[in-house]
Tab-separated table of C-alpha atoms in Angstrom:
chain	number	residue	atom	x	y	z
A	410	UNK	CA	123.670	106.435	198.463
A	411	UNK	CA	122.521	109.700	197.410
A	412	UNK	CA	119.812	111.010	199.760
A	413	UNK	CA	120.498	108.060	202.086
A	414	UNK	CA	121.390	109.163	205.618
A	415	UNK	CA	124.331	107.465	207.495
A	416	UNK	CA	126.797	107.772	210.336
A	417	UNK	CA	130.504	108.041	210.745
A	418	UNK	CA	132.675	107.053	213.571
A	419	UNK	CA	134.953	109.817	214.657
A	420	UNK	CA	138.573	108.865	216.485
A	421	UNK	CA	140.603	111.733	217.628
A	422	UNK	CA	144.285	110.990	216.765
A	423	UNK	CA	147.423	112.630	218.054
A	424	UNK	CA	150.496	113.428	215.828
A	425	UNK	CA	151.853	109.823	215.824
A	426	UNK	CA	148.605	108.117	215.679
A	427	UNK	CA	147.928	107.309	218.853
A	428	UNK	CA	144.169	107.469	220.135
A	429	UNK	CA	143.823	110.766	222.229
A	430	UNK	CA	142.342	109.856	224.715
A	431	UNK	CA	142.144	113.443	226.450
A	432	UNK	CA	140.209	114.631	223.770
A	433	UNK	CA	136.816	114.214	225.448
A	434	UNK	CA	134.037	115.921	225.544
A	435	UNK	CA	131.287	117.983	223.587
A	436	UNK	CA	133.270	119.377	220.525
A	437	UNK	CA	131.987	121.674	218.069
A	438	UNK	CA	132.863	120.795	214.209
A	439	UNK	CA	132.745	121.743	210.690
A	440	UNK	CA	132.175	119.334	208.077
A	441	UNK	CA	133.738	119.441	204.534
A	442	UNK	CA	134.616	117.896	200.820
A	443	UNK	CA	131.246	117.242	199.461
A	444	UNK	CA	129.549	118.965	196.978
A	445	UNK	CA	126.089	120.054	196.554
A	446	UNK	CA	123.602	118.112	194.163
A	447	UNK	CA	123.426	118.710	190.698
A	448	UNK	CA	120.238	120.359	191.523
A	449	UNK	CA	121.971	122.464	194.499
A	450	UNK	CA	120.947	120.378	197.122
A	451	UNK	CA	123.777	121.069	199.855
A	452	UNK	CA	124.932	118.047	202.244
A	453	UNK	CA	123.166	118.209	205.924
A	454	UNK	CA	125.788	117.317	208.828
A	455	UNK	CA	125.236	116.764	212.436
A	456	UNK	CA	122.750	119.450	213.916
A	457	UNK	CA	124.709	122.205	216.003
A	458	UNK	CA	123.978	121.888	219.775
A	459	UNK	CA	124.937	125.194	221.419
A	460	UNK	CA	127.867	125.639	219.621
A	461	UNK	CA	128.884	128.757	217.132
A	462	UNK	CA	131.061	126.869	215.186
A	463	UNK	CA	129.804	124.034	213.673
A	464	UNK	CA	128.322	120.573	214.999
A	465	UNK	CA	128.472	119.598	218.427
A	466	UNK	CA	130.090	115.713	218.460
A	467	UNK	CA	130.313	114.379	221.535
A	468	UNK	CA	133.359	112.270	222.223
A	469	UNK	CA	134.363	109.880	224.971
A	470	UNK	CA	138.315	109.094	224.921
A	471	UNK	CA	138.950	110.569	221.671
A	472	UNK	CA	136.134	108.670	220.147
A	473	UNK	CA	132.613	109.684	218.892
A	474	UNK	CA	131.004	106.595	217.875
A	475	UNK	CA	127.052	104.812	218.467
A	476	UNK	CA	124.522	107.289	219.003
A	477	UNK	CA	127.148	110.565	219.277
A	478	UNK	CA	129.217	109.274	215.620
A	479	UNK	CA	128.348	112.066	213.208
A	480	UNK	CA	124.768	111.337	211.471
A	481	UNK	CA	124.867	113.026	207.661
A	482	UNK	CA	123.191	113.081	204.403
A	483	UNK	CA	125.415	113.183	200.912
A	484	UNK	CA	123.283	114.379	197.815
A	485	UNK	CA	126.206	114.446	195.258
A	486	UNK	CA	126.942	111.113	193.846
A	487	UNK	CA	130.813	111.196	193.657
A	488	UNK	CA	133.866	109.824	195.183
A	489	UNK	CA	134.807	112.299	198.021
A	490	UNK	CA	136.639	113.650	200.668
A	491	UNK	CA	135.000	113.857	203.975
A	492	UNK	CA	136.895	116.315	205.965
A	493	UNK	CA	136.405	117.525	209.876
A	494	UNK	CA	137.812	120.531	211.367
A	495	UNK	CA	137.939	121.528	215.253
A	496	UNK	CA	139.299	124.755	214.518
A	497	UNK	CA	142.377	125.436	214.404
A	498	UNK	CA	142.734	121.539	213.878
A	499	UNK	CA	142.021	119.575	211.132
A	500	UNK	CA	141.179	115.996	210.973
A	501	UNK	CA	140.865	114.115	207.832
A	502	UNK	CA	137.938	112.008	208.377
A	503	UNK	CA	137.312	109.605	205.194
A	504	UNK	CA	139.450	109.380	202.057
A	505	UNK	CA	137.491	108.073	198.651
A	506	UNK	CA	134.122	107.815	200.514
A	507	UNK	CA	131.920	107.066	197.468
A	508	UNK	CA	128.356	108.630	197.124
A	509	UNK	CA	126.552	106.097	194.893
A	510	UNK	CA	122.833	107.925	193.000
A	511	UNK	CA	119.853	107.349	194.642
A	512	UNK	CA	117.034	105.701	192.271
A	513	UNK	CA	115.710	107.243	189.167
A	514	UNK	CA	113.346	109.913	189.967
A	515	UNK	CA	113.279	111.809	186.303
A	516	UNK	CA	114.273	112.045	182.838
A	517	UNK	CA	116.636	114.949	180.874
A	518	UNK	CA	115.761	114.649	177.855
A	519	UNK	CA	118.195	116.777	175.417
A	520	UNK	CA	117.178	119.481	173.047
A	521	UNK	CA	117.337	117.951	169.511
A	522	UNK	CA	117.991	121.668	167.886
A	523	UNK	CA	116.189	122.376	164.608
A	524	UNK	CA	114.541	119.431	162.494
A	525	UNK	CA	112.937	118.803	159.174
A	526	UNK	CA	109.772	117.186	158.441
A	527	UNK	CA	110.445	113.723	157.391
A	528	UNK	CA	114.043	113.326	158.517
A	529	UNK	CA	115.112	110.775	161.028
A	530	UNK	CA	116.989	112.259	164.137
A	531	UNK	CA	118.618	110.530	167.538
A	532	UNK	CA	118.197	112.006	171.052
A	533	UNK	CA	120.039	111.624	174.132
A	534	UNK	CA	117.807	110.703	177.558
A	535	UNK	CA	119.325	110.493	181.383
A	536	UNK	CA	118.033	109.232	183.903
A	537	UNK	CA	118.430	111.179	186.937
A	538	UNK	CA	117.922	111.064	190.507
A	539	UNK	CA	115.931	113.353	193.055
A	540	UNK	CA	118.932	115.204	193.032
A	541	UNK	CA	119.854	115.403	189.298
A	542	UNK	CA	122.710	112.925	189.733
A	543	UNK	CA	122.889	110.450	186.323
A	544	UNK	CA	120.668	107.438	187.903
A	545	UNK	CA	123.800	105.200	186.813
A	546	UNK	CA	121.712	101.784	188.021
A	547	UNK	CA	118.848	102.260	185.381
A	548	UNK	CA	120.591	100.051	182.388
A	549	UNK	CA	119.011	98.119	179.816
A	550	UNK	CA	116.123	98.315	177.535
A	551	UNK	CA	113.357	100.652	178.401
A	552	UNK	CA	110.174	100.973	177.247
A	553	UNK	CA	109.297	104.528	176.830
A	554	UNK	CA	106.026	106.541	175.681
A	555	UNK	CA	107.071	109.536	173.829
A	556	UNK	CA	104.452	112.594	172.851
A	557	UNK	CA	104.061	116.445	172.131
A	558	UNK	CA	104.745	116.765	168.390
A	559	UNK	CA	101.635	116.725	166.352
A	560	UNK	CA	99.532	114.283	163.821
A	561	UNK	CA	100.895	115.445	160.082
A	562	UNK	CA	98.125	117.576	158.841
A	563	UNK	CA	97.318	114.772	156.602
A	564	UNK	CA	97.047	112.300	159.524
A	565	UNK	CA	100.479	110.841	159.665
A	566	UNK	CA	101.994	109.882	162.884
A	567	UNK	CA	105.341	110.679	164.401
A	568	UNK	CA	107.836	107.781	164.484
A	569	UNK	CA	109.102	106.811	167.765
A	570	UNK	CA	111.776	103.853	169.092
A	571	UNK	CA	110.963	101.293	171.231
A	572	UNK	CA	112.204	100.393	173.787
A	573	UNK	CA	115.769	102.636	174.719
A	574	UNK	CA	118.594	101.252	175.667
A	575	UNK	CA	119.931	102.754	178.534
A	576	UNK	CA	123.396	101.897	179.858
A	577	UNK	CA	124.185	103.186	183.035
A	578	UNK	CA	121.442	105.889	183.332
A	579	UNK	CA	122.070	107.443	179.502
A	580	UNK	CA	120.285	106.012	176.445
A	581	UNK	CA	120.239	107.492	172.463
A	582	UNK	CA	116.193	106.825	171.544
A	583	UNK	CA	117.175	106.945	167.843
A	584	UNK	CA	115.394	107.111	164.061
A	585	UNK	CA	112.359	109.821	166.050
A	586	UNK	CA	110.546	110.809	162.849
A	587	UNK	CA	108.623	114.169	162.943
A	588	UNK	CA	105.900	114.846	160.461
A	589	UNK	CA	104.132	118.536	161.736
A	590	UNK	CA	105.850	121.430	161.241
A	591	UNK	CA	105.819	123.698	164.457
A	592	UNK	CA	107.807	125.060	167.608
A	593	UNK	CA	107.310	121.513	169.644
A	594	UNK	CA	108.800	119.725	173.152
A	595	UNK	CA	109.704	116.539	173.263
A	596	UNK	CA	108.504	114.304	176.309
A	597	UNK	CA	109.794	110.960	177.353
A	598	UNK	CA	107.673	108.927	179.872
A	599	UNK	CA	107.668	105.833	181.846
A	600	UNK	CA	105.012	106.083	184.379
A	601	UNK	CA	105.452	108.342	187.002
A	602	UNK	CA	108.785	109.035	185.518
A	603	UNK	CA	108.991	111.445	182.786
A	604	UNK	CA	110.611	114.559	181.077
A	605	UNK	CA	110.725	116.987	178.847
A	606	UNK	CA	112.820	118.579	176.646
A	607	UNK	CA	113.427	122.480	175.787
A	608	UNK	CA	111.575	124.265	172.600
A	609	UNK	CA	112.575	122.910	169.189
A	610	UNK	CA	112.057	123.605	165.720
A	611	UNK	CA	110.741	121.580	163.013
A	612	UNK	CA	110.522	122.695	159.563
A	613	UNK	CA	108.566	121.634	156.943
A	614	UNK	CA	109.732	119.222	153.973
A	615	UNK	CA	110.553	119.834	150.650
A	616	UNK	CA	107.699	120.930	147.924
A	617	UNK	CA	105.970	117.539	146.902
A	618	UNK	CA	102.698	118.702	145.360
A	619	UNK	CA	100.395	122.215	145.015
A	620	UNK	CA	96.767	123.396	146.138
A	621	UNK	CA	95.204	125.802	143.648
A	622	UNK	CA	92.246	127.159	145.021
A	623	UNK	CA	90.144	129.428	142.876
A	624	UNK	CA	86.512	130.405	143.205
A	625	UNK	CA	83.377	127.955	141.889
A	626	UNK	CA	82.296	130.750	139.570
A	627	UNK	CA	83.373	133.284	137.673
A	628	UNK	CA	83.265	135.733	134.380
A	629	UNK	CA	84.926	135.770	131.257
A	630	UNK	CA	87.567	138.812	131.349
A	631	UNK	CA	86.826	139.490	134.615
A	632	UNK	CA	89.345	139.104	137.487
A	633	UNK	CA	89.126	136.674	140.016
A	634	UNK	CA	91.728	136.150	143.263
A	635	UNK	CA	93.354	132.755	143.017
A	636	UNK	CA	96.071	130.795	145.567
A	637	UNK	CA	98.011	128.309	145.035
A	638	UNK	CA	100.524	126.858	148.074
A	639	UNK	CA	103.579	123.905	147.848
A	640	UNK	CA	102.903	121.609	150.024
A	641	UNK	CA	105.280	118.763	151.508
A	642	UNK	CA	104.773	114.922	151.621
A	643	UNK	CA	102.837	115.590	155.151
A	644	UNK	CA	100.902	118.135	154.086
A	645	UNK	CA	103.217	121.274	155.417
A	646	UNK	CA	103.026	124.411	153.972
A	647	UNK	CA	106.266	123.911	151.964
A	648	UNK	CA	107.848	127.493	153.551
A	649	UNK	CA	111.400	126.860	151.995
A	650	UNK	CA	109.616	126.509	148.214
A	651	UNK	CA	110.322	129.658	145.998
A	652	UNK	CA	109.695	127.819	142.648
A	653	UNK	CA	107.596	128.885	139.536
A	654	UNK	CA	104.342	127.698	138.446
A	655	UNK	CA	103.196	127.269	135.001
A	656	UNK	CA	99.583	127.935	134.385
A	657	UNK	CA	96.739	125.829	132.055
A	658	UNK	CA	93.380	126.052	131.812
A	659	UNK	CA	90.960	123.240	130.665
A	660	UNK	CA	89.159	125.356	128.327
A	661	UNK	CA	90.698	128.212	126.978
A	662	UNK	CA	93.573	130.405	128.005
A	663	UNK	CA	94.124	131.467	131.666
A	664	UNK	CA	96.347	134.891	132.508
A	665	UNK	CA	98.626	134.996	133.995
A	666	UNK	CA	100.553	132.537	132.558
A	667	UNK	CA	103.079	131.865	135.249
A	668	UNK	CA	103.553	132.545	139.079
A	669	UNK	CA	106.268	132.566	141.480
A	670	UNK	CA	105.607	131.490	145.171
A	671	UNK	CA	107.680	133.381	147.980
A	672	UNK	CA	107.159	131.117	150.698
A	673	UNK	CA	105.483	128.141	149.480
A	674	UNK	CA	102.488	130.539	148.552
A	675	UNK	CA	101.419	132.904	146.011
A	676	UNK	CA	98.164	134.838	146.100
A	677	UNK	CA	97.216	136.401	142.288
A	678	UNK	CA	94.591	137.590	140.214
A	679	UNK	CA	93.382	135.660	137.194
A	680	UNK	CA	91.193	135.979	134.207
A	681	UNK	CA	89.662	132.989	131.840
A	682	UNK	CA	88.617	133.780	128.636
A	683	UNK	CA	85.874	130.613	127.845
A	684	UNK	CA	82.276	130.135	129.113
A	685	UNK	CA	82.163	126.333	130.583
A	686	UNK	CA	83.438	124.152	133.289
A	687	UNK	CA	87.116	124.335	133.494
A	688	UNK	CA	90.163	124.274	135.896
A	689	UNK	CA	93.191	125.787	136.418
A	690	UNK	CA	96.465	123.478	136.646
A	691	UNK	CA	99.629	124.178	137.806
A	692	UNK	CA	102.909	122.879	137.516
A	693	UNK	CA	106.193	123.481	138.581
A	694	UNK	CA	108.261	124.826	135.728
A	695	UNK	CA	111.175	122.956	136.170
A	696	UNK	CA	109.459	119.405	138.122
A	697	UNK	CA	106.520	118.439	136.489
A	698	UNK	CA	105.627	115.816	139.523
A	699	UNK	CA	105.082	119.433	141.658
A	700	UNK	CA	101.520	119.773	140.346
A	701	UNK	CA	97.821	120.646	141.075
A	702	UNK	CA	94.381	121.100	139.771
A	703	UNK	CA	91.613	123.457	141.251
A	704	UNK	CA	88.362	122.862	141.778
A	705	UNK	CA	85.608	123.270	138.915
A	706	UNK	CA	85.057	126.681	138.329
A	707	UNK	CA	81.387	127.587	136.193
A	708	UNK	CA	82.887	130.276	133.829
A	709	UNK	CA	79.594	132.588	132.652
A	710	UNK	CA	79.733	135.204	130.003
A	711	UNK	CA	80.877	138.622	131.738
A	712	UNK	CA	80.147	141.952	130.031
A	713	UNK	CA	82.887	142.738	127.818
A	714	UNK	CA	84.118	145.996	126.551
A	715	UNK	CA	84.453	146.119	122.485
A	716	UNK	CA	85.536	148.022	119.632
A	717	UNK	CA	84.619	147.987	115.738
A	718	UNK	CA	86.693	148.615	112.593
A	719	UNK	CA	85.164	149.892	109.788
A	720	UNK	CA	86.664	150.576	106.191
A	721	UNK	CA	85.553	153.274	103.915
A	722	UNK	CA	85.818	154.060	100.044
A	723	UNK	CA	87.509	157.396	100.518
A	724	UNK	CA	87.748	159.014	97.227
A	725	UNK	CA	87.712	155.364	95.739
A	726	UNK	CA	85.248	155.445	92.508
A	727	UNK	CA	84.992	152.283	92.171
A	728	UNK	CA	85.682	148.783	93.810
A	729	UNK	CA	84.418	147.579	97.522
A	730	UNK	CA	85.385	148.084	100.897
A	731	UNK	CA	87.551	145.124	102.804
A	732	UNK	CA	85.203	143.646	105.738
A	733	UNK	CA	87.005	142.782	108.731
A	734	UNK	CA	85.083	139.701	110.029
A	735	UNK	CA	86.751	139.563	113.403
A	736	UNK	CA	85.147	142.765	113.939
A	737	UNK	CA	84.226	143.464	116.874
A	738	UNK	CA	87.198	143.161	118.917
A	739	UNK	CA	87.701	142.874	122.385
A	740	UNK	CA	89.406	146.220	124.514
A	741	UNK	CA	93.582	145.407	124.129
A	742	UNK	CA	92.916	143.089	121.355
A	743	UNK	CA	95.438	143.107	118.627
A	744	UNK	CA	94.009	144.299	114.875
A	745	UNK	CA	95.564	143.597	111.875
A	746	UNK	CA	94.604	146.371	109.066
A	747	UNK	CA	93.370	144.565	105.827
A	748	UNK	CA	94.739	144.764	102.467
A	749	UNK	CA	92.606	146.295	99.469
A	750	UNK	CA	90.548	143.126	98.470
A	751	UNK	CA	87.590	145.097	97.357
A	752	UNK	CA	90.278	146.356	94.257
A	753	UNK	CA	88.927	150.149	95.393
A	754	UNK	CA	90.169	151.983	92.615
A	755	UNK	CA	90.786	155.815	91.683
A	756	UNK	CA	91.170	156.890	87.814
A	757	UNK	CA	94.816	157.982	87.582
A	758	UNK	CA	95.640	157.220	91.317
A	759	UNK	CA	97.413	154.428	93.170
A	760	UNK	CA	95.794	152.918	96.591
A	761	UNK	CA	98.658	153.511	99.074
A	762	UNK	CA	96.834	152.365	102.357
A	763	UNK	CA	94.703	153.526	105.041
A	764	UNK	CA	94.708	156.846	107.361
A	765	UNK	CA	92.188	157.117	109.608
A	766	UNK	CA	91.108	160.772	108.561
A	767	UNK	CA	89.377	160.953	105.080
A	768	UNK	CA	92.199	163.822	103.977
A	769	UNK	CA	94.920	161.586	105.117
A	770	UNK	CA	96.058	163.659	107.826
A	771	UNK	CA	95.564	161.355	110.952
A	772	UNK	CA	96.916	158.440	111.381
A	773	UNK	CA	98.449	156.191	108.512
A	774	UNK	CA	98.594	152.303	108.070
A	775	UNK	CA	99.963	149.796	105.621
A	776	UNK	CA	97.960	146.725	104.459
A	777	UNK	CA	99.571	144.051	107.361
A	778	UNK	CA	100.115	146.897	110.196
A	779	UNK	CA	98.953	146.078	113.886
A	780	UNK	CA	97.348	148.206	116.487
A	781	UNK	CA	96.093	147.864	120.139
A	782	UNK	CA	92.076	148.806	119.659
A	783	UNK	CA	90.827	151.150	122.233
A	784	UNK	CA	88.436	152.825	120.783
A	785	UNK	CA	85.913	152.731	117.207
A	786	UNK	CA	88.398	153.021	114.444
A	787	UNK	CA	87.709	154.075	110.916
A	788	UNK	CA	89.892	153.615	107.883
A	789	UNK	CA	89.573	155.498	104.869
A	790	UNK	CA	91.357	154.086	101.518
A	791	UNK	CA	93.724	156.788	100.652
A	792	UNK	CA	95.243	157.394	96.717
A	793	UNK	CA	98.357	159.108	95.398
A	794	UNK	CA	98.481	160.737	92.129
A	795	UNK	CA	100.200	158.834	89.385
A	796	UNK	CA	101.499	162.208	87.809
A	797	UNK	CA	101.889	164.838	90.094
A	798	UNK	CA	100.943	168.518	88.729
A	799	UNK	CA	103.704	170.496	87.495
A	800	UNK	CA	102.237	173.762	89.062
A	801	UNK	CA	100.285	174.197	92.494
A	802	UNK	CA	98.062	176.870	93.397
A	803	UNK	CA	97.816	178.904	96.642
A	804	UNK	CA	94.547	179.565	97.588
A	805	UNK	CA	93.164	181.802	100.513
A	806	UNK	CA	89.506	181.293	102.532
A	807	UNK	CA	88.112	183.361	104.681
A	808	UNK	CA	87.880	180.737	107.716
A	809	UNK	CA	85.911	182.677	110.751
A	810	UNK	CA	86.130	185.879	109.202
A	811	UNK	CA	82.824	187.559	109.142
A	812	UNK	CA	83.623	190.770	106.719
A	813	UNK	CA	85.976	191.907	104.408
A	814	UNK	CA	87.310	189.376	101.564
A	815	UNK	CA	90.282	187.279	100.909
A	816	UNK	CA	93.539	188.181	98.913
């Protein structure tokens, strides 16, 4: 067996096979056909007395045999040629000498390659001798203790077989379930006997559900940071999710509207718009059962930037200015200019809308027009002749001039 020392009986043959008997005497020689181990142990032959060219053998009549036969150690299990050579002569010893392994000292356990959260996979685990031969005597089912990968973040357990069925020192542990994503070993063990396999990959799941997490408090129109993350059934950070989420608030309108996640996560600033308890849910735009819901967030009146819009008579002599009841607005809101409802009136004029300079030379609107507020806004009513003069005068002022007089 591998590791197992033994001797062989040496007979020194002539040409026809007849025992030389002349061959007597200490004889130095070199020992070959066996490899070294799988793990590079090399084969250890008779120690060299003083001779330079190998192993001394002593041999009486052409025969080294009982305490001077050739004492050796084989660490390669195979079937082998065992070859001796008194230089120039060689003597072919043994012919199919087999090397059986020795007993089972360790485990290979084979790199899985990449994984996924969730997703059965098989592996492949030798036994092995001292000297990394396949341990070809350790057969039938094995009761292994596997460990390294995590706990799920949400407390699951990894999924391992029991027992292995080995045959002839090789066994497939099959169905291992991983549930943490992470760079992980895998380690087989059956006390003192283990191993352990190289670095391996397992990525997380596919998106199952969302985290929004958002502040406890916050301000009307005032921005807030908010995250929301994909998760996977085991709680992994769902990495391979690049989906979009549709946003709702409880109470009220949340902005913005709509994220997309890079990565399973987006980070983003929102704004609500309603004083009260409220949360923010989101949901995937095109799976509704991808969903979450925040915490409650306390939403306080924040101070607020607005505008007015005021409407005046301009040269109106009779009739009412229009009052714009949603008045104040809000900075950015959207206004929509009011129609003449007070009837303002002008003898032998038409109303024909609203400028926002009293002589009509800033900026003109129509009864139904929008605009973006920004700023206090004033709208004068604004009248057009219903029979436009036939003559028009020129007529010079003297603007900054400080002497002299006009044309």
């Amino acid at each position: 067996g591998a590791g197992a020392a033994f001797t062989v009986d040496i007979t020194a043959l002539d040409q026809y096979g007849n025992l030389d008997t002349a061959y007597t005497g200490p004889e130095c020689l070199t020992f070959s056909g066996p490899a070294n181990s799988p793990n590079h142990m090399a084969p250890i032959y008779p120690l060299p007395s003083p001779c330079s060219r190998g192993s001394a053998m002593t041999f009486v009549k052409g025969v080294a045999t009982g305490t001077n036969a050739a004492a050796m150690t084989l660490f390669d299990a195979q079937v082998v040629t065992l070859t001796a050579t008194d230089n120039p002569t060689s003597m072919l010893g043994i012919t199919g000498l087999t090397v059986v392994p020795g007993v089972i000292s360790t485990f290979d356990v084979a790199n899985p390659g990449p994984q996924t959260v969730g997703q059965a996979f098989g592996d492949t685990i030798t036994a092995l001798d001292g000297y990394g031969n396949v341990a070809t005597s350790y057969s039938g089912a094995e009761i292994l203790v596997f460990s390294d990968p995590s706990n799920a973040p949400n407390g699951a357990l990894p999924i391992y077989p029991s027992p292995v069925t080995f045959t002839a020192g090789v066994g497939t542990a099959s169905n291992i379930t991983l549930v943490d994503a992470q760079t992980t070993t895998l380690t087989a063990t059956q006390t003192p006997i283990t191993g352990t396999s190289n670095d391996f990959v397992v990525s997380a799941g596919l998106a199952t559900h969302y985290s929004v997490d958002a502040p406890s408090t916050a301000q009307t129109a005032t921005t807030f940071s908010a995250t929301i993350t994909a998760y996977d059934a085991f709680g992994n950070v769902a990495t391979g999710y690049d989906g979009t989420a549709d946003l709702v608030s409880s109470l009220g309108t949340v902005l913005p509207t709509s994220v997309t996640l890079s990565n399973g996560v987006d980070i983003f600033s929102a704004t609500l718009d309603t004083v009260g308890n409220q949360t923010i849910t989101a949901t995937d735009s095109s799976n509704a059962s991808i969903n979450g819901v925040s915490g409650i967030i306390d939403v306080s009146a924040g101070a607020v930037t607005s505008y007015s819009v005021t409407y005046f008579v301009g040269a109106a002599t009779s009739g009412s200015v229009p009052v714009d009841t949603f008045s104040p607005y809000i900075a950015a809101s959207k206004v929509t200019v009011l129609d003449n409802t007070g009837s303002l009136a002008e003898s032998g004029y038409t109303f024909s809308g609203w400028n926002t300079q009293s002589d009509g030379h800033g900026t003109s609107y129509a009864p139904g027009d929008t605009f973006t507020i920004g700023a206090n806004t004033d709208l004068y009513a604004i009248f057009t002749s219903n029979t436009p003069p036939t003559s028009y005068s020129v007529t010079y002022f003297v603007g900054a001039a400080t002497s002299g007089s006009v044309p």
